[in-house]
Short mmCIF file of C-alpha atoms in Angstrom, two decimals:
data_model
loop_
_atom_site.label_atom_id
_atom_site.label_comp_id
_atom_site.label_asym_id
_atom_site.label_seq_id
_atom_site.Cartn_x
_atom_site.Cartn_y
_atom_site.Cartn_z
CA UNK A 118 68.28 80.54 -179.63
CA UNK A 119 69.96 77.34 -177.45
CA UNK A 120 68.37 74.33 -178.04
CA UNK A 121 66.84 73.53 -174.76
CA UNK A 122 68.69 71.39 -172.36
CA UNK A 123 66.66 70.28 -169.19
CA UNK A 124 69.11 70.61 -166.13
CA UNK A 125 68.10 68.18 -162.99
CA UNK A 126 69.42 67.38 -159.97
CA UNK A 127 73.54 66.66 -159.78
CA UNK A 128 74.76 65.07 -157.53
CA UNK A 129 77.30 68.02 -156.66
CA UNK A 130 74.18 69.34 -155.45
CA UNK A 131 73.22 66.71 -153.34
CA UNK A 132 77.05 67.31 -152.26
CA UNK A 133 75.72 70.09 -150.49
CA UNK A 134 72.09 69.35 -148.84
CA UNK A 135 71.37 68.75 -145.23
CA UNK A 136 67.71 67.45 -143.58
CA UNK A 137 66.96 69.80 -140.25
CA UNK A 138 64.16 67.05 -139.48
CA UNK A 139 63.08 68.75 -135.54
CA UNK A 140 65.32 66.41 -133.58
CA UNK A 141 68.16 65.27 -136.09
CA UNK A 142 71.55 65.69 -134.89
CA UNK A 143 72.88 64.36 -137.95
CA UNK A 144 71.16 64.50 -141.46
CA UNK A 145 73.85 64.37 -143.75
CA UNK A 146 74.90 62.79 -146.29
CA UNK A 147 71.05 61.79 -147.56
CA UNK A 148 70.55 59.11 -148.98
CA UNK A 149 69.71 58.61 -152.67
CA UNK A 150 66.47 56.81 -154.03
CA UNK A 151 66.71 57.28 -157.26
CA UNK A 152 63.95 56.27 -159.69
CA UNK A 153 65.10 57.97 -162.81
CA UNK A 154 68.85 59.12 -163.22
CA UNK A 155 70.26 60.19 -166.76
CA UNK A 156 73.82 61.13 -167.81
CA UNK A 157 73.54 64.38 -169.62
CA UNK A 158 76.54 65.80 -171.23
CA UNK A 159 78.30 68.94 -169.82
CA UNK A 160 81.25 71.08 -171.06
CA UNK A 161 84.53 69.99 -169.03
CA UNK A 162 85.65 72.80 -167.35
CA UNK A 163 88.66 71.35 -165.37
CA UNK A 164 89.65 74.57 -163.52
CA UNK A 165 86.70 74.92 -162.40
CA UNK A 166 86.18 71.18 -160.90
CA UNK A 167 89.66 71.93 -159.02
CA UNK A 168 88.62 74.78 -157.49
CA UNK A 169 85.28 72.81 -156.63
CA UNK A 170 86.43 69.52 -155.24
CA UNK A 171 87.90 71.09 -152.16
CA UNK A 172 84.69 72.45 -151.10
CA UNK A 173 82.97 68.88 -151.97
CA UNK A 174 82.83 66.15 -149.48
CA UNK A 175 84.67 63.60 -151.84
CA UNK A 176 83.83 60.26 -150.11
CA UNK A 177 79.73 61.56 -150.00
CA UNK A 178 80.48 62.09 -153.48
CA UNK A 179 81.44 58.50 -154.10
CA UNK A 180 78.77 57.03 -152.11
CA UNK A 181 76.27 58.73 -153.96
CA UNK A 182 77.65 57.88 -157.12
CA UNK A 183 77.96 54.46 -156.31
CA UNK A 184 73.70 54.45 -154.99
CA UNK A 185 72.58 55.38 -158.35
CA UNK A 186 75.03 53.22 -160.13
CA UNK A 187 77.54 55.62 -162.17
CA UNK A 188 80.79 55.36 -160.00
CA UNK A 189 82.70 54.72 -162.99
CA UNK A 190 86.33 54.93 -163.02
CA UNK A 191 86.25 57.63 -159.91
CA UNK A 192 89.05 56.50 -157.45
CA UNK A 193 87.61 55.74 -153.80
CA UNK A 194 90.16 58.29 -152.27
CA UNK A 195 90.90 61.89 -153.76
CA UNK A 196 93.67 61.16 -155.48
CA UNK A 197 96.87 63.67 -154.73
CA UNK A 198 97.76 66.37 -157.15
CA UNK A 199 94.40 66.21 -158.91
CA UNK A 200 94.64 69.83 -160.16
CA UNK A 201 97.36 68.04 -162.91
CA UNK A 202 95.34 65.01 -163.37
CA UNK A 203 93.11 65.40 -166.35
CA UNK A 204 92.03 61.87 -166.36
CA UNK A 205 90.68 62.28 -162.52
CA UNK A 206 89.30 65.64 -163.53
CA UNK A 207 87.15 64.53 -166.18
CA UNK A 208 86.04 61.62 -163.98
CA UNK A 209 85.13 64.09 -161.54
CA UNK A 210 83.63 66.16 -163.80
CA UNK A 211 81.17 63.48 -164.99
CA UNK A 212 80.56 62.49 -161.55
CA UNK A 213 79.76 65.59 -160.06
CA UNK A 214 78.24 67.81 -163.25
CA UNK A 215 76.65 65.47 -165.43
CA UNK A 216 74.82 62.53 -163.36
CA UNK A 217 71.29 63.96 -162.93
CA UNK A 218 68.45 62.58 -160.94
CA UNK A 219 65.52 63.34 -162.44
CA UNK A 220 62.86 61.73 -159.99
CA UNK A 221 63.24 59.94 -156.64
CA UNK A 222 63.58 60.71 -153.17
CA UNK A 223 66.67 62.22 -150.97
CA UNK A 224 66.15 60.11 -147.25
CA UNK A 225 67.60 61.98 -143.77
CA UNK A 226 69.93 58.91 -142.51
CA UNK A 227 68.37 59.41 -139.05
CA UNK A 228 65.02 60.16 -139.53
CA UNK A 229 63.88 58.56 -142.32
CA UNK A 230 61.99 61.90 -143.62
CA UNK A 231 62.09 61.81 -147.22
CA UNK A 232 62.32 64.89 -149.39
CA UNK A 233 60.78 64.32 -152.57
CA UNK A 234 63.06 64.77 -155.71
CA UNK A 235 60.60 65.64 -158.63
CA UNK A 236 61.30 67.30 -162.19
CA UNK A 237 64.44 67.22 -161.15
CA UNK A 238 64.18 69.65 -158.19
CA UNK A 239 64.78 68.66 -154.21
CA UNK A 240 62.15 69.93 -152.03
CA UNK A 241 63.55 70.43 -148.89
CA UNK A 242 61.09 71.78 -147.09
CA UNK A 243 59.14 70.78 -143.77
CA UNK A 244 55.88 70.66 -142.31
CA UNK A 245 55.49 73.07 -139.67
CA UNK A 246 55.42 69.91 -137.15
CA UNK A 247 58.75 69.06 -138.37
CA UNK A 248 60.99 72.12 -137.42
CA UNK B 246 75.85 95.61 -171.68
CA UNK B 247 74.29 92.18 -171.21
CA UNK B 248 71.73 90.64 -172.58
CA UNK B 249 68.61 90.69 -169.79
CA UNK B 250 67.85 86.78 -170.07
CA UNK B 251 64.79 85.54 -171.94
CA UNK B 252 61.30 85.25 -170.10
CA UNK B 253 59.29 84.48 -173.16
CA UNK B 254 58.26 81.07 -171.88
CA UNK B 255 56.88 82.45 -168.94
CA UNK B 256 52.77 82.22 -169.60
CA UNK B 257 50.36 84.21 -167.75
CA UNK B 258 49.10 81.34 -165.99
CA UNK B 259 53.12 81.14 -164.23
CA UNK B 260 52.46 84.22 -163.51
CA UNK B 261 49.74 83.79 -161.04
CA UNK B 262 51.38 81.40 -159.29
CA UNK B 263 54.83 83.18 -159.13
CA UNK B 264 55.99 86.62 -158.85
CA UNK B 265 56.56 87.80 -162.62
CA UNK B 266 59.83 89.83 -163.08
CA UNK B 267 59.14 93.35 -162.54
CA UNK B 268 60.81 96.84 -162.29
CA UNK B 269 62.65 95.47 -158.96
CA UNK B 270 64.07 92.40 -160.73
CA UNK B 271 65.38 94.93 -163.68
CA UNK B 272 66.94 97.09 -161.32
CA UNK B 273 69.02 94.40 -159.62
CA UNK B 274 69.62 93.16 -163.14
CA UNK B 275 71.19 96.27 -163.53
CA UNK B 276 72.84 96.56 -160.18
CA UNK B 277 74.84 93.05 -161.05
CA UNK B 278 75.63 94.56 -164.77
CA UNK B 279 77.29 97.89 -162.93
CA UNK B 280 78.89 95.47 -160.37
CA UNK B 281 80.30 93.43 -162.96
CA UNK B 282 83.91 94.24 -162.56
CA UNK B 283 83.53 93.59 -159.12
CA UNK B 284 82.17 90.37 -159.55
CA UNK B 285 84.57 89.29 -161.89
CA UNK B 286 87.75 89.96 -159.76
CA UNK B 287 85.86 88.32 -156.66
CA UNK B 288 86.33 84.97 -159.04
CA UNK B 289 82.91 83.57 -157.37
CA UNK B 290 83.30 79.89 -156.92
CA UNK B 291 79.90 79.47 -155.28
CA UNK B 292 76.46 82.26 -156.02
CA UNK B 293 73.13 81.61 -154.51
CA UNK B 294 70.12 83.52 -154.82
CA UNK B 295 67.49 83.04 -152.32
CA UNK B 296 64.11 83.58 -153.62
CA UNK B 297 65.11 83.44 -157.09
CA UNK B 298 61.10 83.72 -158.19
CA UNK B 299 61.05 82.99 -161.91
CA UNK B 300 64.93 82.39 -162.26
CA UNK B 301 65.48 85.50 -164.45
CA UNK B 302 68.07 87.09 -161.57
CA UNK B 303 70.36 83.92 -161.00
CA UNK B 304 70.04 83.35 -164.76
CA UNK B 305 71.34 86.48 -165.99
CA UNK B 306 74.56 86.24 -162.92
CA UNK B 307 75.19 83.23 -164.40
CA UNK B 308 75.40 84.38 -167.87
CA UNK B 309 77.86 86.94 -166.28
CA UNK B 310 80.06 84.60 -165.00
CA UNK B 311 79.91 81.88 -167.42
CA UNK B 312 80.72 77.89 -166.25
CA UNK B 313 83.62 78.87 -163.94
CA UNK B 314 80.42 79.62 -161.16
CA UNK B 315 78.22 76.82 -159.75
CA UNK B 316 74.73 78.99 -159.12
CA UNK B 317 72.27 77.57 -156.65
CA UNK B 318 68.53 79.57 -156.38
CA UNK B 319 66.62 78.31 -153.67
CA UNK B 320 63.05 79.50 -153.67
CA UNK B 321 59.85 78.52 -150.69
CA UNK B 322 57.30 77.83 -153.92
CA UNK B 323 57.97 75.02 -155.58
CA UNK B 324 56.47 76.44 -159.02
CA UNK B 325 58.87 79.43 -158.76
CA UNK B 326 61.55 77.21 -158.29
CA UNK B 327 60.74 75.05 -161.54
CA UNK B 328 60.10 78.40 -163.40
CA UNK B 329 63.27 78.94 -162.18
CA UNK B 330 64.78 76.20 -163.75
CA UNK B 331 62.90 76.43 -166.99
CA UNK B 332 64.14 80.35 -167.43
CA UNK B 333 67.36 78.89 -166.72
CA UNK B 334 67.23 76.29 -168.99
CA UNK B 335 65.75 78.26 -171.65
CA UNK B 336 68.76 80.76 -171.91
CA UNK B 337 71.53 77.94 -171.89
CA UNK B 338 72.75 78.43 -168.44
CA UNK B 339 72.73 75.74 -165.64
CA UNK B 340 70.99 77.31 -162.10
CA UNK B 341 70.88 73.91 -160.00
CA UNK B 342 67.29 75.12 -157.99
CA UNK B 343 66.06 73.20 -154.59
CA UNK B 344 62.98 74.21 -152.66
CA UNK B 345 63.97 75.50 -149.10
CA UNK B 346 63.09 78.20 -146.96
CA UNK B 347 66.15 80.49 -147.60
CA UNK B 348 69.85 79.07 -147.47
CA UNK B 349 68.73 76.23 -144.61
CA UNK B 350 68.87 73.11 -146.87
CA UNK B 351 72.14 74.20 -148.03
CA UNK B 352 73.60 75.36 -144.52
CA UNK B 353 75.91 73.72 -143.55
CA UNK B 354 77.61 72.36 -145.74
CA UNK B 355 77.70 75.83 -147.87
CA UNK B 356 78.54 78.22 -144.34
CA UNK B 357 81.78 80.10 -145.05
CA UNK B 358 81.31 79.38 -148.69
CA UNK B 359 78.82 81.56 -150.33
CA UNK B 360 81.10 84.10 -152.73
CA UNK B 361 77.80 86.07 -153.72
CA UNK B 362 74.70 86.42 -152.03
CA UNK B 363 71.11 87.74 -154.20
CA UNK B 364 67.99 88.22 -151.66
CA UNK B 365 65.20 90.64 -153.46
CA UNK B 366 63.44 89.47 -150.38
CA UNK B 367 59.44 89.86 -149.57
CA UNK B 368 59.75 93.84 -148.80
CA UNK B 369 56.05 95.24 -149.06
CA UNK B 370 54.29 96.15 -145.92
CA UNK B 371 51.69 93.66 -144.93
CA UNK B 372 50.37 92.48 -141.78
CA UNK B 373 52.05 89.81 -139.73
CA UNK B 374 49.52 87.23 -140.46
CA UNK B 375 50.85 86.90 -144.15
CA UNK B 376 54.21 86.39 -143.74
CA UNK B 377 55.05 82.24 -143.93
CA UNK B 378 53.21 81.30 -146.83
CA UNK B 379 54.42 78.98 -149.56
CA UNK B 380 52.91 80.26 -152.79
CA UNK B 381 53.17 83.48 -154.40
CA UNK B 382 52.29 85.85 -151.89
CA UNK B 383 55.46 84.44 -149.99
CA UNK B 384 57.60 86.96 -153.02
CA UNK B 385 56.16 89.78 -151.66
CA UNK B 386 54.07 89.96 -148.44
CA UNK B 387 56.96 91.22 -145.88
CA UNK B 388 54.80 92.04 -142.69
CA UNK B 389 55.41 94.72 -140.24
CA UNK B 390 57.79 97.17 -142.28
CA UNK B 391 58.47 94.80 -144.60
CA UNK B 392 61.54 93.45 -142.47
CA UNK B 393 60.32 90.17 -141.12
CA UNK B 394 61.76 87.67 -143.80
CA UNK B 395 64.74 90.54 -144.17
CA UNK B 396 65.36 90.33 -140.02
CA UNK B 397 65.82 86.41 -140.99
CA UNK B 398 68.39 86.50 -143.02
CA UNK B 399 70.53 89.00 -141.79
CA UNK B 400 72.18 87.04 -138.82
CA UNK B 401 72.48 83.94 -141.22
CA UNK B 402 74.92 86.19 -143.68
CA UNK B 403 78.24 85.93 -141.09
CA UNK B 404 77.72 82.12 -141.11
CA UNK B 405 77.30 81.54 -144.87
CA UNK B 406 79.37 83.80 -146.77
CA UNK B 407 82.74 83.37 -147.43
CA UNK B 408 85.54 85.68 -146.14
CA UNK B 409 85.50 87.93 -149.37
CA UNK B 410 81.92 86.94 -150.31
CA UNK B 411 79.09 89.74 -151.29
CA UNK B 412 75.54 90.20 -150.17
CA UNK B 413 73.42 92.05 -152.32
CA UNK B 414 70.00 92.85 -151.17
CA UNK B 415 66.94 94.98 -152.78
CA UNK B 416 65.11 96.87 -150.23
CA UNK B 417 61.65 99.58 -150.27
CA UNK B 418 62.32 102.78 -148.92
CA UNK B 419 60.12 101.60 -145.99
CA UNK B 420 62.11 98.79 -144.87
CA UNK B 421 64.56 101.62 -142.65
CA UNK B 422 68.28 101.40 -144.74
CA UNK B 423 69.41 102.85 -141.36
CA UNK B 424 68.44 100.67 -138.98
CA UNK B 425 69.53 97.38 -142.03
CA UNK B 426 72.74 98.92 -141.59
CA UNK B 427 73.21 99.02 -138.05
CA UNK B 428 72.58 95.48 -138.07
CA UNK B 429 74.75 94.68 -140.53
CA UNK B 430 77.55 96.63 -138.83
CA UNK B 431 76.48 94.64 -135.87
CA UNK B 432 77.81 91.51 -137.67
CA UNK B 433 81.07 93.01 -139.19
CA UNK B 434 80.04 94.49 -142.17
CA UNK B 435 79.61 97.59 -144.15
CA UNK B 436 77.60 98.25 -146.62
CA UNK B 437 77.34 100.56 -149.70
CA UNK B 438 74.12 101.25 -152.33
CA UNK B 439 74.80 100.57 -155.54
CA UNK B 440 71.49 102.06 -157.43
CA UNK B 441 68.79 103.61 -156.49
CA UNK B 442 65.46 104.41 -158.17
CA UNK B 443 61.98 105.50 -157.95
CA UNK B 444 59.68 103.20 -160.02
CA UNK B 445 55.88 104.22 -159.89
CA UNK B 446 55.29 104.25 -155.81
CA UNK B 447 58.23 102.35 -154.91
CA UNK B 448 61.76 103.69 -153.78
CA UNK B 449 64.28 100.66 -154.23
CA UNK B 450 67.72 100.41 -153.62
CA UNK B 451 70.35 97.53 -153.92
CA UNK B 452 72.39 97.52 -151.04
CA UNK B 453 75.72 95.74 -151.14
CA UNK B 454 77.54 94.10 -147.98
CA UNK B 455 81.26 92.83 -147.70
CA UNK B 456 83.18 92.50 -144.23
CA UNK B 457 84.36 95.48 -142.70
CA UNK B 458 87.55 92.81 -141.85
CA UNK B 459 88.89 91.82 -144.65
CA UNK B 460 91.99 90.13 -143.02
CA UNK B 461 91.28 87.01 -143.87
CA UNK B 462 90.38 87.26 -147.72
#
């Protein structure tokens, strides 16, 4: 048997979430209101964050690691050559795999709508009014 | 071949308020297992299953593929999406779960990026009026020939998957493979059943769809 380990949301996850508010041109990045966020320890896998960061919208990434106050040692600007750079790997590692919100609220920038984060789990779903 | 992930936790009380896995989760459980070769010279950087239900699909494909796969399951009920979660949890494996009606909260920021695609969609033949809900009967009530969440995500596939990425869907007998397929062709892809069987009164199939172009992978 594991021992249990409660996964919540990352914020590589949040990486990837758009609002479709009825109306919204524009609802990405959200915004983060974060009422409890815990660091939760991950196994590094640095291949697998260089094949990720690509496909991640780096300076989103920073701002939301900034809002909830675990930007840490992650440089503002992808850094060049970061499949070599261990040291910027691991940063992005902790960064995008193991910052968890646990509770709180993801906000469209142009709407205001908020989608409730709660266990851990973004619910991104709208009232029938709303699409 | 691979250990079918542990559902122990799940209590009967989960299970009326989300679809319980069943002989159509087991056979696309199996389908992924046969397809495993497949899936590991693909080299998925991205898997999402929509509809993951009580997480023990998107569990087990992550147990396949170990941490070199970031696995999203989206689910419409929120309780199937914690169960989710929980299952996920339970057998050491991270599924990151969000409540959303299919892929939209992820599109589209994930378009062109989806590697593999899981829908064991609504199939059963109900009428119209109980397609749309948000609890359980959303896992299985289907509506007219148990195509109308199917017909949804069908044009979405082009858009979302990437340009060597896999859609695997579980379909009843009922739901017309043919006419699936022309639609699929439709959008540039061909498709190809990877098992079929006959469980009490239900004929399933998981149907597997790549593009017919492949230039670009």
């Amino acid at each position: 048997m594991f021992l249990t380990v409660f996964r919540r949301m990352k914020l590589l996850t949040h990486n990837m979430l758009t609002s479709h508010v009825k109306g919204v041109t524009n609802g990405y990045p959200l915004n983060i209101e974060a009422k409890d966020v815990r660091v939760q320890e991950v196994d590094f896998n640095p291949e697998f964050i260089a094949r990720m960061i690509p496909k991640m919208e780096y300076e989103v990434l920073v701002q939301a690691a900034q809002s909830v106050g675990h930007l840490g040692n992650l440089p503002p600007e992808l850094v060049t050559d970061y499949e070599n750079n261990d040291e910027f790997l691991k940063e992005a590692h902790r960064v995008m795999m193991m910052v968890e919100v646990v509770e709180g609220s993801l906000v469209c920038p142009e709407s205001g709508r908020k989608f409730p984060i709660s266990n851990g789990i973004p619910n991104m779903l709208l009232n029938e009014d709303e699409v | 071949m691979f250990k079918t992930p542990d559902y122990s936790h799940i209590t009967s009380q989960d299970c009326q308020l989300v679809y319980e896995p069943a002989e159509d989760t087991f056979l696309l459980l199996d389908a992924l297992e046969k397809e495993f070769e497949t899936l590991q010279n693909l080299r998925p950087l991205i898997c999402v299953e929509v509809g993951c239900g009580a997480g023990v699909v998107i569990t087990f494909l992550a147990s396949l593929l170990k941490s070199d796969t970031l696995c999203f399951g989206t689910d419409i009920n929120y309780n199937a999406a914690q169960l989710s979660q929980k299952t996920s949890n339970q057998n050491g494996m991270t599924v990151n779960t969000i409540v959303s009606d299919l892929v939209n909260a992820l599109q589209p920021r994930l378009n062109g990026l989806i590697d593999v695609l899981i829908f064991n969609p609504p199939y059963v033949l109900t009428p119209s009026e109980e397609v749309g809900s948000r609890d359980i009967v959303a896992s299985w009530a289907g509506g007219i020939d148990g195509r109308q969440v199917i017909d949804r995500i069908l044009p979405i596939i082009p858009t979302v998957l990437s340009p060597k990425g896999v859609f695997y869907l579980l379909i009843l007998k009922e739901n017309k493979q043919d006419e699936i397929e022309d639609i699929m062709n439709s959008h540039g892809f061909e498709m190809a059943v990877v098992l079929q069987r006959r469980t009490g009164p239900e004929r399933l199939s998981v149907l597997k769809f790549t593009r017919i172009d492949m230039t670009y992978a």
